[in-house]
CSV table of C-alpha atoms and ligand atoms in Angstrom, one decimal:
chain,number,residue,atom,x,y,z
A,1,MET,CA,0.1,0.0,0.0
A,2,THR,CA,1.7,3.2,-0.5
A,3,ILE,CA,1.5,6.5,1.5
A,4,GLU,CA,-1.9,8.1,0.3
A,5,GLN,CA,-3.4,5.0,0.4
A,6,ARG,CA,-2.5,4.3,3.9
A,7,LEU,CA,-3.2,8.0,5.0
A,8,ASP,CA,-6.5,7.5,3.1
A,9,ARG,CA,-7.5,4.4,5.0
A,10,TYR,CA,-6.8,6.1,8.3
A,11,LYS,CA,-8.8,8.7,7.7
A,12,ARG,CA,-11.7,6.6,6.5
A,13,THR,CA,-11.2,4.5,10.0
A,14,VAL,CA,-11.7,8.3,11.7
A,15,ASP,CA,-14.7,8.9,9.9
A,16,ARG,CA,-16.7,5.6,10.3
A,17,GLU,CA,-15.6,6.1,14.2
A,18,LEU,CA,-16.9,9.7,14.6
A,19,GLU,CA,-20.6,8.6,13.1
A,20,ARG,CA,-20.4,5.5,15.1
A,21,ILE,CA,-19.8,7.6,18.5
A,22,LEU,CA,-22.5,10.5,17.2
A,23,LEU,CA,-24.8,8.2,16.3
A,24,ARG,CA,-25.2,6.6,19.7
A,25,ASN,CA,-28.5,9.7,20.5
A,26,ASN,CA,-31.1,11.2,18.0
A,27,THR,CA,-31.8,14.6,20.2
A,28,LEU,CA,-31.6,18.3,19.0
A,29,LEU,CA,-28.5,18.2,20.2
A,30,PHE,CA,-26.8,15.2,18.5
A,31,GLN,CA,-28.5,16.2,15.5
A,32,ALA,CA,-26.5,19.7,15.8
A,33,MET,CA,-23.1,17.9,17.0
A,34,ARG,CA,-23.3,15.9,14.1
A,35,HIS,CA,-24.3,18.5,11.1
A,36,SER,CA,-20.4,20.3,12.6
A,37,VAL,CA,-18.5,17.0,12.8
A,38,LEU,CA,-19.9,14.7,9.9
A,39,GLY,CA,-20.1,17.5,7.4
A,40,GLY,CA,-17.0,16.8,5.5
A,41,GLY,CA,-13.1,17.8,6.7
A,42,LYS,CA,-9.6,16.9,6.2
A,43,ARG,CA,-9.5,15.4,9.2
A,44,TYR,CA,-6.0,16.7,9.3
A,45,ARG,CA,-5.7,16.2,13.1
A,46,PRO,CA,-6.9,12.8,13.7
A,47,LEU,CA,-4.1,11.5,10.7
A,48,LEU,CA,-1.3,13.4,12.8
A,49,CYS,CA,-2.3,11.5,15.9
A,50,LEU,CA,-2.2,8.1,14.1
A,51,ALA,CA,0.7,9.2,11.8
A,52,ALA,CA,2.3,9.4,14.3
A,53,ALA,CA,2.0,6.5,16.8
A,54,ASP,CA,2.2,5.2,12.9
A,55,ALA,CA,6.2,6.0,13.3
A,56,PHE,CA,5.9,3.4,16.4
A,57,ALA,CA,4.5,0.7,17.7
A,58,PRO,CA,1.1,0.7,14.9
A,59,GLU,CA,-1.4,-0.5,17.2
A,60,PRO,CA,-4.4,1.9,15.5
A,61,ALA,CA,-7.1,0.1,17.6
A,62,VAL,CA,-5.4,1.7,21.1
A,63,ILE,CA,-4.7,5.2,19.2
A,64,LEU,CA,-8.2,5.5,17.8
A,65,PRO,CA,-9.9,7.2,20.3
A,66,PHE,CA,-7.4,9.7,21.2
A,67,ALA,CA,-7.7,10.6,17.1
A,68,CYS,CA,-11.2,11.2,17.2
A,69,ALA,CA,-11.3,13.1,20.1
A,70,ILE,CA,-8.7,15.9,18.8
A,71,GLU,CA,-11.4,15.7,15.9
A,72,LEU,CA,-13.9,16.7,18.5
A,73,ILE,CA,-12.3,19.3,19.9
A,74,HIS,CA,-11.3,20.6,17.0
A,75,SER,CA,-15.0,20.3,15.7
A,76,TYR,CA,-16.1,22.3,18.7
A,77,SER,CA,-13.5,25.2,17.8
A,78,LEU,CA,-15.0,25.6,14.7
A,79,VAL,CA,-18.7,25.4,16.0
A,80,HIS,CA,-17.8,27.9,18.5
A,81,ASP,CA,-15.6,30.7,16.4
A,82,ASP,CA,-18.0,30.6,13.3
A,83,LEU,CA,-21.1,32.5,16.1
A,84,PRO,CA,-21.8,35.8,15.8
A,85,CYS,CA,-20.2,36.9,18.4
A,86,MET,CA,-16.8,35.3,17.0
A,87,ASP,CA,-16.2,35.5,13.5
A,88,ASP,CA,-19.6,35.4,12.4
A,89,ASP,CA,-19.1,33.1,9.3
A,90,ASP,CA,-22.4,31.4,7.6
A,91,VAL,CA,-20.5,28.9,5.7
A,92,ARG,CA,-18.0,25.8,7.0
A,93,ARG,CA,-17.0,23.1,4.8
A,94,GLY,CA,-19.2,24.1,2.3
A,95,ARG,CA,-22.3,24.0,4.5
A,96,PRO,CA,-24.4,26.3,6.9
A,97,THR,CA,-22.3,26.9,10.0
A,98,CYS,CA,-24.1,25.0,13.0
A,99,HIS,CA,-25.7,28.2,14.3
A,100,LYS,CA,-26.8,29.0,10.9
A,101,GLU,CA,-28.7,25.8,10.4
A,102,PHE,CA,-29.9,24.7,14.0
A,103,GLY,CA,-29.5,28.5,15.9
A,104,GLU,CA,-27.2,30.3,18.5
A,105,ASP,CA,-28.2,28.7,21.7
A,106,VAL,CA,-28.3,25.0,19.7
A,107,ALA,CA,-24.6,25.5,18.2
A,108,LEU,CA,-23.1,27.0,21.7
A,109,LEU,CA,-24.4,24.1,23.1
A,110,ALA,CA,-23.6,22.0,20.7
A,111,GLY,CA,-19.9,23.0,20.8
A,112,ASP,CA,-19.6,22.6,24.5
A,113,GLY,CA,-21.2,19.1,23.7
A,114,LEU,CA,-18.6,18.2,21.3
A,115,LEU,CA,-15.6,19.1,23.6
A,116,THR,CA,-17.2,17.3,26.4
A,117,LEU,CA,-17.6,14.4,25.1
A,118,ALA,CA,-14.0,14.6,23.6
A,119,PHE,CA,-12.9,13.9,27.3
A,120,GLU,CA,-15.7,11.6,27.9
A,121,LEU,CA,-13.9,9.3,25.1
A,122,MET,CA,-10.8,10.0,26.3
A,123,ALA,CA,-11.0,8.8,30.1
A,124,GLU,CA,-13.6,5.6,28.2
A,125,ALA,CA,-10.9,4.9,25.7
A,126,GLU,CA,-9.6,1.2,26.7
A,127,VAL,CA,-5.5,0.9,26.8
A,128,PRO,CA,-3.5,-2.0,27.5
A,129,ARG,CA,-2.4,-1.9,31.1
A,130,ARG,CA,1.3,-0.3,30.3
A,131,LEU,CA,-0.2,2.6,28.9
A,132,LEU,CA,-2.5,3.9,32.1
A,133,THR,CA,0.1,6.2,33.0
A,134,LYS,CA,0.4,7.0,29.6
A,135,LYS,CA,-3.2,8.0,28.4
A,136,ILE,CA,-3.7,9.6,32.1
A,137,GLN,CA,-0.3,12.1,30.6
A,138,VAL,CA,-2.6,12.5,27.1
A,139,ILE,CA,-5.7,13.5,28.5
A,140,ARG,CA,-3.8,16.5,30.9
A,141,GLU,CA,-2.1,17.0,28.3
A,142,THR,CA,-4.3,17.8,25.4
A,143,ALA,CA,-7.0,19.9,28.2
A,144,GLU,CA,-3.6,22.1,29.0
A,145,LEU,CA,-3.3,22.3,25.0
A,146,ALA,CA,-6.8,23.2,23.8
A,147,GLY,CA,-7.4,25.3,27.3
A,148,ALA,CA,-6.8,28.8,28.1
A,149,GLU,CA,-3.1,28.4,28.3
A,150,GLY,CA,-3.2,26.8,24.7
A,151,MET,CA,-5.9,26.9,22.4
A,152,ILE,CA,-8.7,28.8,23.5
A,153,GLY,CA,-5.5,31.7,25.1
A,154,GLY,CA,-4.6,31.7,21.3
A,155,GLN,CA,-8.4,32.5,20.2
A,156,LEU,CA,-8.2,35.5,23.1
A,157,LEU,CA,-5.3,37.0,21.8
A,158,ASP,CA,-6.8,36.1,18.0
A,159,ILE,CA,-9.6,38.6,19.0
A,160,THR,CA,-7.7,41.4,20.9
A,161,PHE,CA,-5.3,41.4,18.7
A,162,SER,CA,-3.9,45.1,17.3
A,163,ALA,CA,-3.3,45.2,14.0
A,164,GLU,CA,-1.2,48.6,14.5
A,165,ASN,CA,1.2,47.1,17.1
A,166,ALA,CA,1.3,43.4,15.2
A,167,THR,CA,5.1,42.3,15.4
A,168,GLU,CA,6.2,39.2,13.6
A,169,ALA,CA,6.7,37.7,17.3
A,170,SER,CA,3.2,38.4,18.7
A,171,LEU,CA,1.6,37.0,15.4
A,172,VAL,CA,3.5,33.9,15.9
A,173,GLU,CA,2.7,33.2,19.7
A,174,LEU,CA,-0.6,33.8,18.6
A,175,MET,CA,-0.8,30.9,16.1
A,176,LEU,CA,1.6,28.9,17.6
A,177,LYS,CA,-1.3,29.1,20.9
A,178,LYS,CA,-4.3,29.1,18.4
A,179,THR,CA,-3.7,26.8,15.8
A,180,GLY,CA,-0.2,24.8,16.7
A,181,ALA,CA,-1.3,24.0,20.2
A,182,LEU,CA,-4.4,21.1,19.1
A,183,ILE,CA,-1.8,20.3,15.9
A,184,THR,CA,1.0,19.5,18.7
A,185,ALA,CA,-0.9,17.6,20.6
A,186,SER,CA,-2.1,15.3,18.1
A,187,VAL,CA,1.1,14.0,17.0
A,188,ARG,CA,2.2,14.0,20.7
A,189,ALA,CA,-1.1,12.0,21.7
A,190,GLY,CA,0.0,9.8,18.9
A,191,ALA,CA,3.4,9.0,19.5
A,192,LEU,CA,3.2,9.3,23.7
A,193,LEU,CA,0.6,6.1,23.4
A,194,GLY,CA,2.3,4.4,20.2
A,195,GLY,CA,5.5,4.4,22.5
A,196,ALA,CA,8.0,6.9,21.6
A,197,SER,CA,11.1,7.3,23.6
A,198,LEU,CA,11.9,10.7,25.1
A,199,ALA,CA,14.0,11.7,22.5
A,200,GLU,CA,11.6,10.4,19.6
A,201,LEU,CA,8.9,12.8,21.8
A,202,LYS,CA,10.8,16.1,21.9
A,203,ALA,CA,11.4,15.4,18.0
A,204,VAL,CA,7.6,14.7,17.6
A,205,THR,CA,7.0,17.8,19.9
A,206,ALA,CA,9.3,20.2,17.8
A,207,PHE,CA,7.6,18.7,14.6
A,208,GLY,CA,3.9,19.4,15.9
A,209,GLU,CA,5.2,22.9,16.6
A,210,ASN,CA,6.6,23.6,13.5
A,211,LEU,CA,3.5,22.1,11.2
A,212,GLY,CA,1.5,23.8,13.6
A,213,LEU,CA,2.9,27.4,12.6
A,214,ALA,CA,2.9,25.9,9.2
A,215,PHE,CA,-0.8,24.9,9.0
A,216,GLN,CA,-1.7,28.8,10.0
A,217,PHE,CA,0.3,30.3,7.5
A,218,ARG,CA,-1.1,28.5,4.6
A,219,ASP,CA,-4.7,29.0,5.8
A,220,ASP,CA,-3.5,33.2,6.4
A,221,ILE,CA,-2.1,32.5,2.4
A,222,HIS,CA,-5.5,31.6,1.3
A,223,ASP,CA,-7.8,33.9,4.0
A,224,ALA,CA,-5.8,36.8,2.7
A,225,ALA,CA,-6.1,36.3,-1.1
A,226,GLU,CA,-10.2,35.2,-0.6
A,227,ARG,CA,-10.7,38.8,1.4
A,228,SER,CA,-8.9,40.5,-0.8
A,229,LYS,CA,-11.3,39.4,-3.6
A,230,LYS,CA,-14.4,40.0,-1.4
A,231,GLY,CA,-13.3,42.7,0.2
A,232,VAL,CA,-13.7,41.4,4.1
A,233,PRO,CA,-11.8,42.8,6.9
A,234,SER,CA,-10.4,39.7,8.3
A,235,GLY,CA,-9.0,39.0,12.0
A,236,PRO,CA,-4.7,38.9,12.2
A,237,ASN,CA,-2.9,37.8,9.6
A,238,TYR,CA,0.4,37.3,8.9
A,239,ALA,CA,-0.3,37.6,4.5
A,240,ARG,CA,-1.7,40.1,5.2
A,241,VAL,CA,0.6,42.2,7.6
A,242,PHE,CA,3.9,41.0,5.9
A,243,GLY,CA,3.3,40.0,2.5
A,244,ALA,CA,1.9,36.5,0.7
A,245,GLY,CA,5.7,36.3,-0.5
A,246,LYS,CA,7.0,36.6,2.9
A,247,ALA,CA,4.4,34.4,4.5
A,248,ARG,CA,5.1,31.8,1.8
A,249,ASP,CA,8.8,31.4,2.8
A,250,ARG,CA,7.8,31.2,6.6
A,251,LEU,CA,5.3,28.5,5.5
A,252,ARG,CA,8.3,26.5,3.8
A,253,SER,CA,10.5,27.3,6.5
A,254,PHE,CA,8.3,25.9,8.7
A,255,VAL,CA,8.1,22.8,7.4
A,256,GLY,CA,11.4,22.5,6.7
A,257,THR,CA,12.2,22.5,10.6
A,258,GLY,CA,9.8,20.7,11.4
A,259,LEU,CA,11.0,18.3,9.0
A,260,GLU,CA,14.8,18.5,10.2
A,261,ALA,CA,13.5,18.0,13.7
A,262,LEU,CA,12.1,14.4,13.2
A,263,ASP,CA,15.9,13.7,10.8
A,264,ARG,CA,17.5,14.9,14.0
A,265,GLY,CA,15.0,12.3,16.4
A,266,GLY,CA,16.1,9.6,14.2
A,267,VAL,CA,12.2,9.3,13.5
A,268,LYS,CA,11.3,7.7,9.9
A,269,ALA,CA,7.4,8.5,10.0
A,270,PRO,CA,6.7,8.7,6.4
A,271,LEU,CA,3.2,9.1,7.2
A,272,LEU,CA,4.0,12.5,9.3
A,273,ARG,CA,6.3,13.4,6.7
A,274,ARG,CA,3.7,13.1,4.1
A,275,LEU,CA,0.8,14.6,5.8
A,276,ALA,CA,3.6,18.0,6.2
A,277,GLY,CA,4.3,18.2,2.7
A,278,ARG,CA,0.2,18.2,1.9
A,279,LEU,CA,0.7,22.2,3.2
A,280,LEU,CA,3.0,22.8,0.5
A,281,GLU,CA,0.6,21.7,-2.2
A,282,LYS,CA,-2.0,24.5,-3.6
B,1,GRG,C1,-12.7,28.2,20.8
B,1,GRG,C2,-13.7,29.7,19.8
B,1,GRG,C3,-12.6,29.0,19.6
B,1,GRG,C4,-11.5,29.0,18.9
B,1,GRG,C5,-10.4,28.4,18.9
B,1,GRG,C6,-8.9,26.9,16.3
B,1,GRG,C7,-9.7,28.1,17.0
B,1,GRG,C8,-9.6,28.9,18.1
B,1,GRG,C9,-10.8,28.8,15.9
B,1,GRG,C10,-10.8,28.2,14.5
B,1,GRG,C11,-10.5,29.3,13.6
B,1,GRG,C12,-9.5,28.9,12.9
B,1,GRG,C13,-9.5,29.8,11.2
B,1,GRG,C14,-8.5,28.3,13.3
B,1,GRG,C15,-7.3,28.4,12.6
B,1,GRG,C16,-7.3,26.9,12.7
B,1,GRG,C17,-7.9,26.9,11.4
B,1,GRG,C18,-7.3,26.7,10.0
B,1,GRG,C19,-8.9,26.0,11.0
B,1,GRG,C20,-8.9,25.1,10.1
B,1,GRG,O1,-8.8,23.5,10.0
B,1,GRG,P1,-9.0,22.5,8.5
B,1,GRG,O2,-8.7,23.3,7.7
B,1,GRG,O3,-10.5,22.2,9.0
B,1,GRG,O4,-7.9,21.6,9.5
B,1,GRG,P2,-11.2,21.6,8.2
B,1,GRG,O5,-13.4,21.9,7.8
B,1,GRG,O6,-11.1,20.3,7.3
B,1,GRG,O7,-11.4,20.2,9.4
């Protein structure tokens, strides 16, 4: 099987499992949660989690609940980010946003439901005895990286950002938290549960942080191009402040630095490397 075929197979597994998890109830809340999670999405973060585990001792069944939990956290962040009090977006993944379809009140609760369900999933996940401590570490780290000092903290920097005082360092700090934290959590969860050594975990973490930044640079480049066509102002955006050319250079350099971290740590991880490569494609 080629690397792309293996990634496709992992994506189908994640899609099926997310469907199974969210089909357990048919209340309005679960309908809104399903609308937000099952309506497309690249599943980039769960793939990173599975790909990181795959680099060590592949036991995908053990990793799957954690990979799915991270996608639920990602989906909650999108539902809340789309709300009128945040980015006020009408369309997500080519469909009406959760609040457009279900109303703001239900969308707020759907986000809450997805976030808490993620932690329920991880807590309930069955792991071999030798991985029990690692499982607790993953849950704690995921909470921290998704929380007030990670992704949510990054979102606060986003909404309070002052474009006039924007510096490269302030934008990078925002990106590291808003986007990089959950991407780092994804690869660390996979590596920890996959059995990485401390040195390998360090390499995978550096890879994740660089990939998180690359991911947001790529999004900023696309977003700046889209918004300049439509003339709609956007939030903090590196490509808008420093130019698309510089943003593209930074994107390539973060992907390169991430890959070098894997090289230095002796981590082969062909699937992780392929996922990094995707960020340099159209
Ligand atoms: C807690 C409200 C709240 C927000 C947290 C993650 C985040 C901060 C907000 C989401 C909006 C946003 C533009 C985040 C940057 C990361 C990003 C580009 C998300 C889109 O992720 P993709 O491209 O989306 O992986 P799919 O649809 O493929 O899952």
